[in-house]
CSV table of C-alpha atoms in Angstrom, one decimal:
chain,number,residue,atom,x,y,z
I,8,MET,CA,185.5,76.1,135.6
I,9,ALA,CA,187.5,78.9,137.2
I,10,GLU,CA,184.7,81.3,136.4
I,11,GLY,CA,182.1,79.2,138.2
I,12,HIS,CA,181.0,82.0,140.4
I,13,SER,CA,180.6,84.5,137.6
I,14,ALA,CA,177.8,87.0,137.9
I,15,PRO,CA,174.8,87.2,135.6
I,16,ALA,CA,174.7,89.5,132.6
I,17,ALA,CA,175.6,93.1,133.4
I,18,GLU,CA,177.3,91.9,136.5
I,19,ALA,CA,181.0,91.5,137.2
I,20,PRO,CA,183.1,88.7,135.7
I,21,ALA,CA,184.6,86.0,137.8
I,22,PRO,CA,187.5,86.9,140.1
I,23,ALA,CA,190.9,87.0,138.7
I,24,ALA,CA,191.9,84.3,141.1
I,25,ALA,CA,189.5,81.8,139.5
I,26,VAL,CA,190.7,82.8,136.0
I,27,ALA,CA,194.3,82.3,137.0
I,28,ALA,CA,193.6,79.0,138.7
I,29,ASP,CA,192.5,77.2,135.5
I,30,CYS,CA,193.2,78.9,132.1
I,31,THR,CA,191.9,75.9,130.3
I,32,ALA,CA,188.4,76.8,131.3
I,33,ALA,CA,188.0,79.6,128.8
I,34,PRO,CA,185.8,77.8,126.3
I,35,VAL,CA,183.6,76.5,129.1
I,36,ALA,CA,183.5,80.0,130.7
I,37,ALA,CA,181.9,81.4,127.5
I,38,ASP,CA,179.1,78.8,127.8
I,39,MET,CA,178.7,79.6,131.5
I,40,ARG,CA,178.4,83.3,130.9
I,41,SER,CA,175.6,82.6,128.4
I,42,HIS,CA,173.7,80.8,131.1
I,43,ALA,CA,175.0,82.9,134.0
I,44,HIS,CA,171.5,83.5,135.4
I,45,HIS,CA,171.2,79.8,136.3
I,46,GLN,CA,173.3,80.1,139.4
I,47,THR,CA,173.1,76.5,140.6
I,48,ALA,CA,172.9,74.7,137.3
I,49,PRO,CA,174.8,71.4,137.8
I,50,ILE,CA,177.6,70.1,135.7
I,51,HIS,CA,176.8,67.1,133.6
I,52,GLU,CA,179.6,64.6,133.4
I,53,GLN,CA,180.3,62.1,130.7
I,54,GLU,CA,178.7,58.8,131.3
I,55,GLN,CA,181.9,56.8,131.1
I,56,VAL,CA,184.0,59.0,133.3
I,57,SER,CA,184.6,57.8,136.9
I,58,PHE,CA,186.3,59.9,139.5
I,59,GLY,CA,189.2,58.2,141.2
I,60,PRO,CA,190.9,58.6,144.6
I,61,LEU,CA,192.6,61.6,145.9
I,62,THR,CA,195.6,61.2,143.7
I,63,HIS,CA,193.4,61.9,140.6
I,64,ARG,CA,192.2,65.4,141.6
I,65,PRO,CA,193.7,67.2,138.5
I,66,THR,CA,191.8,64.8,136.3
I,67,PHE,CA,188.6,65.9,137.9
I,68,LEU,CA,189.2,69.6,137.2
I,69,GLU,CA,190.4,68.9,133.7
I,70,HIS,CA,187.3,66.9,133.0
I,71,LEU,CA,185.1,69.7,134.2
I,72,ALA,CA,186.9,72.2,132.0
I,73,THR,CA,187.4,70.3,128.7
I,74,SER,CA,184.7,67.6,128.4
I,75,ARG,CA,182.9,67.8,125.1
I,76,ASP,CA,179.7,66.5,126.6
I,77,MET,CA,179.6,69.1,129.4
I,78,GLN,CA,176.1,70.6,129.6
I,79,PHE,CA,174.2,72.7,132.0
I,80,LYS,CA,170.9,71.2,133.1
I,81,LEU,CA,168.7,74.3,133.0
I,82,ASP,CA,165.9,74.4,135.5
I,83,ARG,CA,162.5,74.4,133.8
I,84,ARG,CA,161.4,77.4,135.8
I,85,ASP,CA,164.0,79.5,134.0
I,86,THR,CA,162.5,78.9,130.6
I,87,SER,CA,160.2,81.9,130.6
I,88,GLU,CA,159.6,85.2,132.4
I,89,LEU,CA,156.3,83.9,133.5
I,90,ASP,CA,157.8,80.9,135.3
I,91,ARG,CA,160.5,83.1,136.9
I,92,TYR,CA,157.9,85.4,138.2
I,93,PHE,CA,156.6,82.7,140.5
I,94,HIS,CA,160.0,81.4,141.7
I,95,GLY,CA,162.8,82.8,143.6
I,96,PRO,CA,164.8,83.9,145.4
I,97,ARG,CA,163.8,87.5,144.5
I,98,ASN,CA,166.0,89.4,142.1
I,99,MET,CA,167.2,92.4,144.2
I,100,GLU,CA,168.1,94.3,141.0
I,101,LYS,CA,164.5,94.3,139.7
I,102,HIS,CA,161.4,96.0,141.0
I,103,SER,CA,157.8,96.1,140.0
I,104,LYS,CA,155.7,99.3,139.5
I,105,TRP,CA,152.5,97.5,140.3
I,106,PRO,CA,150.8,98.4,143.6
I,107,ILE,CA,151.8,96.1,146.4
I,108,MET,CA,148.3,94.7,146.9
I,109,LEU,CA,148.2,93.6,143.2
I,110,ARG,CA,151.6,91.9,143.1
I,111,LEU,CA,151.8,88.1,142.8
I,112,HIS,CA,155.6,87.9,142.8
I,113,GLY,CA,156.4,86.9,146.4
I,114,SER,CA,152.8,86.3,147.3
I,115,VAL,CA,151.6,83.1,148.9
I,116,MET,CA,148.5,83.1,146.7
I,117,PRO,CA,149.4,80.0,144.7
I,118,LYS,CA,149.7,78.0,147.9
I,119,MET,CA,146.4,79.4,149.0
I,120,ILE,CA,144.4,78.1,146.0
I,121,MET,CA,143.6,74.6,147.4
I,122,PRO,CA,142.8,75.7,151.0
I,123,LEU,CA,140.5,78.4,149.7
I,124,VAL,CA,138.8,76.0,147.3
I,125,THR,CA,138.2,73.7,150.3
I,126,ILE,CA,136.8,76.5,152.4
I,127,ALA,CA,134.6,77.6,149.5
I,128,LEU,CA,133.1,74.1,149.2
I,129,TRP,CA,132.7,73.7,152.9
I,130,SER,CA,131.0,77.1,153.5
I,131,THR,CA,128.7,76.5,150.4
I,132,ALA,CA,127.7,73.1,151.8
I,133,VAL,CA,126.9,74.6,155.2
I,134,THR,CA,125.0,77.5,153.8
I,135,VAL,CA,122.9,75.4,151.3
I,136,PHE,CA,122.1,72.8,154.0
I,137,SER,CA,121.1,75.6,156.5
I,138,LYS,CA,119.0,77.3,153.8
I,139,LEU,CA,117.2,74.2,152.4
I,140,VAL,CA,117.2,71.5,155.1
I,141,HIS,CA,117.9,72.7,158.6
I,142,ASP,CA,119.3,75.9,160.2
I,143,LEU,CA,122.9,75.1,161.4
I,144,GLY,CA,123.6,78.6,162.6
I,145,ILE,CA,125.0,79.1,166.1
I,146,ASN,CA,125.6,82.1,168.4
I,147,ASN,CA,128.5,84.2,167.1
I,148,ILE,CA,130.0,84.5,170.6
I,149,LEU,CA,132.7,82.0,169.5
I,150,LEU,CA,133.9,84.6,167.0
I,151,THR,CA,135.2,86.7,169.9
I,152,VAL,CA,136.5,83.9,172.1
I,153,LEU,CA,138.2,81.8,169.4
I,154,GLY,CA,139.3,84.9,167.4
I,155,PHE,CA,141.4,86.0,170.3
I,156,VAL,CA,143.1,82.6,170.6
I,157,VAL,CA,143.7,82.5,166.8
I,158,GLY,CA,145.2,86.0,166.8
I,159,LEU,CA,147.7,85.0,169.6
I,160,ALA,CA,148.7,81.9,167.8
I,161,LEU,CA,149.3,83.6,164.4
I,162,SER,CA,151.2,86.4,166.1
I,163,PHE,CA,153.5,83.9,167.8
I,164,ARG,CA,153.9,82.0,164.5
I,165,SER,CA,154.7,85.1,162.5
I,166,SER,CA,157.1,86.7,165.0
I,167,THR,CA,159.0,83.5,165.5
I,168,ALA,CA,159.4,82.9,161.7
I,169,TYR,CA,160.5,86.4,161.0
I,170,GLU,CA,163.0,86.3,163.8
I,171,ARG,CA,164.6,83.3,162.1
I,172,TRP,CA,164.5,85.1,158.7
I,173,ALA,CA,166.2,88.2,160.3
I,174,ASP,CA,168.8,86.0,162.0
I,175,GLY,CA,169.7,84.5,158.7
I,176,ARG,CA,170.1,87.9,157.1
I,177,LYS,CA,172.3,89.1,160.0
I,178,TYR,CA,174.6,86.1,159.6
I,179,TRP,CA,175.0,86.6,155.9
I,180,ALA,CA,175.7,90.3,156.4
I,181,GLN,CA,178.4,89.3,158.9
I,182,LEU,CA,179.7,86.9,156.3
I,183,ILE,CA,180.0,89.6,153.7
I,184,GLN,CA,181.7,91.9,156.2
I,185,THR,CA,184.2,89.3,157.4
I,186,SER,CA,185.0,88.3,153.8
I,187,ARG,CA,185.8,91.9,153.0
I,188,ASN,CA,188.1,92.3,156.0
I,189,LEU,CA,189.9,89.0,155.5
I,190,SER,CA,190.3,89.6,151.8
I,191,ARG,CA,191.8,93.0,152.5
I,192,THR,CA,194.2,91.5,155.1
I,193,ILE,CA,195.4,88.9,152.6
I,194,TRP,CA,195.7,91.2,149.6
I,195,ILE,CA,197.0,94.4,151.3
I,196,ASN,CA,198.6,93.4,154.6
I,197,THR,CA,200.3,90.2,153.3
I,198,GLY,CA,203.6,91.0,151.7
I,199,GLU,CA,205.1,89.7,148.4
I,200,ARG,CA,208.7,88.6,148.2
I,201,GLU,CA,211.1,89.4,145.4
I,202,GLY,CA,211.5,87.4,142.2
I,203,GLU,CA,209.8,84.1,141.6
I,204,ALA,CA,208.8,83.8,145.2
I,205,GLY,CA,206.8,87.0,144.7
I,206,LYS,CA,204.9,85.5,141.8
I,207,ASP,CA,204.1,82.5,144.0
I,208,ASP,CA,202.9,84.8,146.8
I,209,ILE,CA,200.5,86.6,144.4
I,210,LEU,CA,199.1,83.3,143.2
I,211,ARG,CA,198.7,82.0,146.7
I,212,LYS,CA,197.0,85.2,147.8
I,213,LEU,CA,194.5,84.8,144.9
I,214,SER,CA,193.9,81.2,145.8
I,215,ALA,CA,193.3,82.1,149.4
I,216,MET,CA,190.8,84.7,148.4
I,217,ASN,CA,189.1,82.1,146.2
I,218,LEU,CA,188.8,80.0,149.3
I,219,ILE,CA,186.9,82.8,151.1
I,220,LEU,CA,184.5,82.9,148.2
I,221,ALA,CA,184.3,79.1,148.1
I,222,PHE,CA,183.3,79.2,151.8
I,223,ALA,CA,180.4,81.5,151.1
I,224,VAL,CA,179.3,79.4,148.0
I,225,SER,CA,179.7,76.1,149.8
I,226,LEU,CA,177.7,77.4,152.8
I,227,LYS,CA,174.9,78.4,150.4
I,228,HIS,CA,174.8,74.9,149.0
I,229,LYS,CA,175.0,73.2,152.4
I,230,LEU,CA,172.1,75.3,153.7
I,231,ARG,CA,170.1,74.2,150.7
I,232,PHE,CA,171.0,70.5,151.2
I,233,GLU,CA,173.1,70.3,148.1
I,234,PRO,CA,176.0,68.1,149.3
I,235,ASP,CA,178.0,67.8,146.0
I,236,ILE,CA,180.7,70.0,144.7
I,237,ALA,CA,180.1,69.8,141.0
I,238,TYR,CA,178.0,72.9,140.7
I,239,GLU,CA,179.1,75.5,138.3
I,240,ASP,CA,179.7,78.2,140.9
I,241,LEU,CA,181.7,75.9,143.2
I,242,ALA,CA,183.6,73.2,141.3
I,243,GLY,CA,186.3,75.6,140.0
I,244,LEU,CA,186.9,76.9,143.5
I,245,VAL,CA,187.3,73.7,145.5
I,246,GLY,CA,187.9,70.9,142.9
I,247,HIS,CA,191.6,70.9,143.8
I,248,LEU,CA,191.0,70.4,147.5
I,249,ASP,CA,191.1,67.0,149.2
I,250,THR,CA,187.6,66.9,150.7
I,251,PHE,CA,185.0,64.3,151.6
I,252,ALA,CA,182.4,66.0,149.3
I,253,ARG,CA,184.8,65.5,146.4
I,254,ASP,CA,185.0,61.8,147.1
I,255,ALA,CA,181.3,61.4,147.5
I,256,HIS,CA,180.5,63.1,144.1
I,257,ASP,CA,177.3,61.7,142.7
I,258,ARG,CA,176.1,62.6,139.2
I,259,MET,CA,172.5,61.9,140.3
I,260,VAL,CA,172.7,64.5,143.0
I,261,VAL,CA,173.7,67.4,140.7
I,262,ASN,CA,171.7,66.1,137.7
I,263,PRO,CA,168.5,64.6,139.2
I,264,PRO,CA,165.8,63.2,136.9
I,265,PRO,CA,163.1,65.8,135.9
I,266,LYS,CA,160.0,66.0,138.1
I,267,SER,CA,156.6,64.8,136.8
I,268,THR,CA,154.0,67.3,135.9
I,269,TRP,CA,151.8,66.3,138.8
I,270,LYS,CA,154.7,66.6,141.3
I,271,SER,CA,155.7,70.0,140.0
I,272,ALA,CA,152.1,71.2,140.2
I,273,GLY,CA,151.7,69.8,143.7
I,274,GLU,CA,154.8,71.6,144.9
I,275,TYR,CA,153.7,74.8,143.3
I,276,LEU,CA,150.3,74.6,145.0
I,277,GLY,CA,151.9,73.8,148.4
I,278,MET,CA,150.5,70.4,148.7
I,279,SER,CA,152.4,68.6,151.4
I,280,PHE,CA,152.2,65.1,149.9
I,281,ALA,CA,153.9,66.3,146.7
I,282,GLU,CA,156.8,68.1,148.5
I,283,SER,CA,160.1,66.3,148.6
I,284,ASN,CA,162.3,66.0,151.6
I,285,PRO,CA,165.2,68.4,150.9
I,286,ARG,CA,167.6,66.2,152.9
I,287,LYS,CA,167.0,63.2,150.8
I,288,TYR,CA,170.3,63.5,148.8
I,289,VAL,CA,172.2,63.9,152.1
I,290,LYS,CA,170.5,60.8,153.5
I,291,ARG,CA,171.0,58.7,150.3
I,292,SER,CA,174.8,59.3,150.1
I,293,LYS,CA,176.8,56.1,150.0
I,294,LYS,CA,180.0,57.9,151.1
I,295,PRO,CA,180.7,60.3,154.0
I,296,LEU,CA,179.9,63.8,152.8
I,297,GLY,CA,182.1,65.5,155.4
I,298,HIS,CA,181.6,69.2,156.0
I,299,LEU,CA,182.8,71.2,153.0
I,300,PRO,CA,182.6,74.7,154.5
I,301,LEU,CA,184.5,73.5,157.6
I,302,GLU,CA,187.1,71.8,155.4
I,303,ILE,CA,187.6,75.0,153.4
I,304,LEU,CA,188.3,76.8,156.7
I,305,ASN,CA,191.0,74.2,157.5
I,306,HIS,CA,192.7,74.9,154.2
I,307,LEU,CA,192.4,78.7,154.8
I,308,SER,CA,193.9,78.4,158.2
I,309,ALA,CA,196.8,76.4,156.8
I,310,TYR,CA,197.5,79.2,154.3
I,311,MET,CA,197.6,81.8,157.1
I,312,ASP,CA,200.1,79.7,159.0
I,313,SER,CA,202.2,79.4,155.9
I,314,CYS,CA,202.3,83.2,155.5
I,315,VAL,CA,203.5,83.5,159.1
I,316,VAL,CA,206.2,80.9,158.4
I,317,ASN,CA,207.5,82.4,155.2
I,318,GLY,CA,207.5,86.0,156.6
I,319,THR,CA,205.0,87.6,154.3
I,320,LEU,CA,202.6,88.2,157.3
I,321,VAL,CA,204.9,89.6,159.9
I,322,SER,CA,202.7,91.9,161.9
I,323,THR,CA,201.3,90.1,165.0
I,324,LEU,CA,198.3,92.4,164.8
I,325,HIS,CA,197.4,91.3,161.3
I,326,GLN,CA,198.1,87.7,162.3
I,327,GLY,CA,195.7,87.9,165.2
I,328,GLN,CA,193.1,89.6,163.0
I,329,ALA,CA,193.4,87.0,160.3
I,330,ILE,CA,192.9,84.1,162.8
I,331,ALA,CA,190.1,85.9,164.5
I,332,MET,CA,188.3,86.4,161.2
I,333,VAL,CA,188.6,82.7,160.3
I,334,ALA,CA,187.1,82.0,163.7
I,335,THR,CA,184.3,84.5,162.9
I,336,LEU,CA,183.6,82.5,159.7
I,337,ASN,CA,183.2,79.4,161.8
I,338,GLU,CA,180.8,81.2,164.1
I,339,ILE,CA,178.7,82.3,161.1
I,340,LEU,CA,178.7,78.7,159.9
I,341,THR,CA,177.5,77.5,163.3
I,342,GLY,CA,174.9,80.3,163.5
I,343,THR,CA,173.3,79.6,160.1
I,344,GLU,CA,173.2,75.9,160.9
I,345,ARG,CA,171.4,76.8,164.2
I,346,VAL,CA,168.7,78.7,162.2
I,347,LEU,CA,168.3,75.9,159.7
I,348,ASP,CA,168.2,73.0,162.2
I,349,THR,CA,166.1,74.6,164.9
I,350,PRO,CA,162.6,75.2,163.5
I,351,LEU,CA,159.5,76.0,165.5
I,352,PRO,CA,158.8,72.9,167.7
I,353,THR,CA,156.5,70.5,165.9
I,354,ALA,CA,153.9,70.6,168.7
I,355,TYR,CA,153.6,74.4,168.2
I,356,SER,CA,153.3,74.0,164.4
I,357,ILE,CA,150.6,71.3,164.7
I,358,ALA,CA,148.6,73.1,167.3
I,359,ILE,CA,148.7,76.5,165.5
I,360,ALA,CA,147.6,74.8,162.2
I,361,GLN,CA,144.8,72.9,164.0
I,362,ILE,CA,143.6,76.0,165.8
I,363,SER,CA,143.5,78.0,162.6
I,364,TRP,CA,141.6,75.4,160.7
I,365,ILE,CA,139.1,74.7,163.5
I,366,TYR,CA,138.3,78.4,163.6
I,367,ILE,CA,137.8,78.6,159.8
I,368,LEU,CA,135.7,75.5,159.6
I,369,VAL,CA,133.4,76.7,162.5
I,370,LEU,CA,133.1,80.2,161.0
I,371,PRO,CA,130.3,79.5,158.5
I,372,PHE,CA,128.1,78.2,161.3
I,373,GLN,CA,128.6,81.5,163.2
I,374,LEU,CA,128.1,83.7,160.2
I,375,TYR,CA,125.0,82.1,158.7
I,376,ASN,CA,122.4,83.7,160.9
I,377,ALA,CA,123.6,87.2,160.1
I,378,LEU,CA,124.8,86.9,156.5
I,379,GLU,CA,123.0,83.9,155.0
I,380,TRP,CA,124.2,83.6,151.4
I,381,MET,CA,127.0,86.1,152.1
I,382,THR,CA,128.5,83.5,154.4
I,383,ILE,CA,130.3,81.9,151.5
I,384,PRO,CA,132.4,84.9,150.4
I,385,ALA,CA,132.8,86.0,154.0
I,386,SER,CA,134.3,82.7,154.9
I,387,ILE,CA,136.7,82.7,152.0
I,388,VAL,CA,137.9,86.2,152.9
I,389,ALA,CA,138.5,85.2,156.5
I,390,ALA,CA,140.2,82.0,155.4
I,391,TYR,CA,142.6,84.0,153.2
I,392,ILE,CA,143.5,86.3,156.0
I,393,ILE,CA,144.1,83.6,158.6
I,394,LEU,CA,145.7,80.9,156.4
I,395,GLY,CA,147.7,83.5,154.6
I,396,LEU,CA,149.5,84.6,157.8
I,397,ALA,CA,150.0,81.0,158.8
I,398,THR,CA,151.4,80.2,155.3
I,399,ILE,CA,153.8,83.2,155.3
I,400,GLY,CA,155.2,82.0,158.7
I,401,SER,CA,155.8,78.6,157.3
I,402,GLU,CA,157.5,79.9,154.2
I,403,ILE,CA,160.0,82.2,155.8
I,404,GLU,CA,160.8,79.9,158.6
I,405,ASN,CA,163.7,78.5,156.5
I,406,PRO,CA,165.3,81.6,154.9
I,407,PHE,CA,167.9,79.8,153.0
I,408,GLY,CA,165.8,78.0,150.4
I,409,GLN,CA,164.8,79.1,146.9
I,410,ASP,CA,161.4,80.5,147.4
I,411,VAL,CA,160.7,84.1,146.3
I,412,ASN,CA,160.7,85.2,150.0
I,413,ASP,CA,163.9,83.5,150.9
I,414,LEU,CA,167.2,85.3,151.2
I,415,PRO,CA,168.9,85.9,147.8
I,416,LEU,CA,172.0,83.9,148.7
I,417,ASP,CA,173.2,83.8,145.1
I,418,THR,CA,173.2,87.6,145.0
I,419,TYR,CA,175.2,87.7,148.3
I,420,CYS,CA,177.8,85.3,146.8
I,421,ARG,CA,178.1,87.4,143.6
I,422,GLN,CA,178.6,90.5,145.7
I,423,ILE,CA,181.5,88.9,147.5
I,424,ALA,CA,183.0,87.8,144.1
I,425,LEU,CA,182.6,91.3,142.7
I,426,GLU,CA,184.2,93.0,145.7
I,427,MET,CA,187.2,90.6,145.4
I,428,ASP,CA,187.5,91.5,141.7
I,429,ILE,CA,187.6,95.2,142.7
I,430,MET,CA,190.2,94.5,145.4
I,431,THR,CA,192.5,92.4,143.2
I,432,ALA,CA,192.2,94.5,140.1
I,433,VAL,CA,195.1,96.7,141.2
I,434,PRO,CA,198.3,96.0,143.2
I,435,ARG,CA,198.6,97.0,146.8
I,436,PRO,CA,198.4,100.9,146.9
I,437,ASN,CA,201.7,102.7,147.4
I,438,VAL,CA,201.3,105.3,150.1
I,439,ASP,CA,204.1,107.5,148.9
I,440,ASP,CA,202.6,107.5,145.4
I,441,PHE,CA,198.9,108.4,146.0
I,442,MET,CA,199.6,110.7,149.0
I,443,SER,CA,202.0,113.0,147.2
I,444,ARG,CA,200.0,113.6,144.0
I,445,ALA,CA,199.2,117.1,143.0
I,446,GLU,CA,195.5,116.1,142.6
I,447,ASN,CA,195.4,115.4,146.4
I,448,LEU,CA,193.6,118.6,147.5
I,449,VAL,CA,194.3,118.2,151.2
I,450,LEU,CA,192.3,121.2,152.3
I,451,PHE,CA,189.4,120.8,149.8
I,452,PRO,CA,187.0,122.5,149.5
I,453,LEU,CA,188.6,125.6,151.1
I,454,SER,CA,191.8,125.4,149.1
I,455,GLN,CA,192.5,124.2,145.6
I,456,LEU,CA,196.2,123.6,146.2
I,457,GLY,CA,197.5,120.1,146.1
I,458,TYR,CA,199.8,118.1,148.4
I,459,PRO,CA,203.1,119.3,146.9
I,460,GLU,CA,202.2,123.0,147.3
I,461,TRP,CA,201.2,122.6,150.9
I,462,LYS,CA,204.3,120.6,151.6
I,463,GLU,CA,206.3,123.7,150.8
I,464,ARG,CA,204.5,125.6,153.6
I,465,SER,CA,205.4,125.7,157.2
I,466,VAL,CA,203.6,123.8,159.9
I,467,ASP,CA,202.2,127.0,161.3
I,468,ASP,CA,200.7,127.9,157.9
I,469,ILE,CA,199.1,124.4,157.7
I,470,ARG,CA,197.6,124.7,161.1
I,471,SER,CA,196.3,128.2,160.5
I,472,ALA,CA,194.7,127.0,157.3
I,473,LEU,CA,193.0,124.1,159.2
I,474,ARG,CA,191.6,126.6,161.7
I,475,ALA,CA,190.4,128.8,158.8
I,476,LYS,CA,188.8,125.7,157.2
I,477,MET,CA,186.7,125.1,160.3
I,478,VAL,CA,185.6,128.8,160.5
I,479,ALA,CA,184.7,128.7,156.8
I,480,SER,CA,182.5,125.7,157.1
I,481,PRO,CA,179.3,125.6,155.0
I,482,SER,CA,177.4,127.1,157.9
I,483,SER,CA,179.5,130.2,157.7
I,484,SER,CA,178.7,133.2,155.5
I,485,SER,CA,180.2,133.3,152.0
I,486,SER,CA,181.8,136.7,152.8
I,487,ALA,CA,183.6,135.2,155.8
I,488,ALA,CA,184.8,132.3,153.7
I,489,SER,CA,186.1,134.7,151.0
I,490,THR,CA,188.0,136.8,153.6
I,491,ILE,CA,189.6,133.6,155.1
I,492,SER,CA,190.6,132.4,151.7
I,493,GLU,CA,192.4,135.7,151.0
I,494,SER,CA,194.2,135.4,154.3
I,495,ILE,CA,195.8,132.0,153.4
I,496,ARG,CA,196.5,132.9,149.8
I,497,PRO,CA,200.2,132.3,148.9
I,498,LYS,CA,202.2,135.5,149.1
I,499,THR,CA,205.1,134.4,147.0
I,500,THR,CA,203.2,133.0,144.0
I,501,GLY,CA,200.1,133.8,142.0
I,502,SER,CA,198.4,130.5,142.8
I,503,SER,CA,194.7,130.6,143.6
I,504,VAL,CA,193.1,129.2,146.7
């Protein structure tokens, strides 16, 4: 399970740290790569296996890696391109050539079907009754009065929801930035001792970088109310840690029973009575779930302290930076929880919904005198505009879910994993090695001479060349650049500049 955070096809493999952590996972990793686009597909355990107390942690990882009956419960929405088109989060690597007004991917149109049908029936009934029985038309002065109020309400709803969406993106951008900095501090600025101790240092550094990735992945699952740890992108990273989530592992949480057709259709159409409470698995847990991202930070802090004690992190500057970055990760955790747990007050949500529906239901009475039969399509168009804006605000209010318009948290986690792969692919750079290479054209593009050639020059020659480089900038004429190049050409050799 060490490759649990591997990227989809055409993306980077799992970090070397995860591979080193559990070499027995190779057969499983092949299966995981074949289903790599199912980022949160849960792990299916054997029916007869029970997970014991803390002393049996290795058995848990071994079971995840070698069980013959291990399967990935693939979400039904991933079975076809058509299904994936209407679900999210949006794939940032794909784009559509259709005009924006004709796109359905990311549109709230499916959730608008039932409200528009309701408005169509209502406006038809009002129009037919007014035409055949009694004229129900009223003065359209209400269009101006109520329209202003509805506009203010929708503006407030949309701006508040987008602010939460933007805050969520800012926190995840800060998470990516902090992960890069902390990973670089661990991999580059933390030393490695000689002999067997150095091997241990490398493995510990890889394990610590895995914890950074595990923090991002666990935060993603926590924000989506997925309290377990047996997800394919998380189990191999934290299965060895003593955490409350590990003790509270429940097969029904990661492998729930399939939804009925009616329930799936109701959720797809945005019918409130068919939507499940996303917190239900958290509420139904029979054991304390703890706080997995926070517990991961505790383990990461303990690693940083061990580096200070064993002398591999000797610089007080780097020590302070490492502790500060761990604290920043905690601030990000708190900030994302604030966005998740502080929605628009219920009173505002109810009032805005009621104002919008009252305006739409009264609209046919105001339009009939002027439009007659055209009242029906006019009411539908107005309902689509008003309810569409209200629905968008409701959808983006929680930016951490799995709707098309939610933040692509899986992509962000894969980005962190890929960047860690890049960082750990080579040892810590040796300054004396890469600085002194002949390919290091220190005065490029003015001079084609490398570092060794310029090292043989005097300090005055180097400073004169630097001044000449400024004068021969791209804004200078080519003739002036040619003249300056000739002036700094070596006099003792035939080398070109």
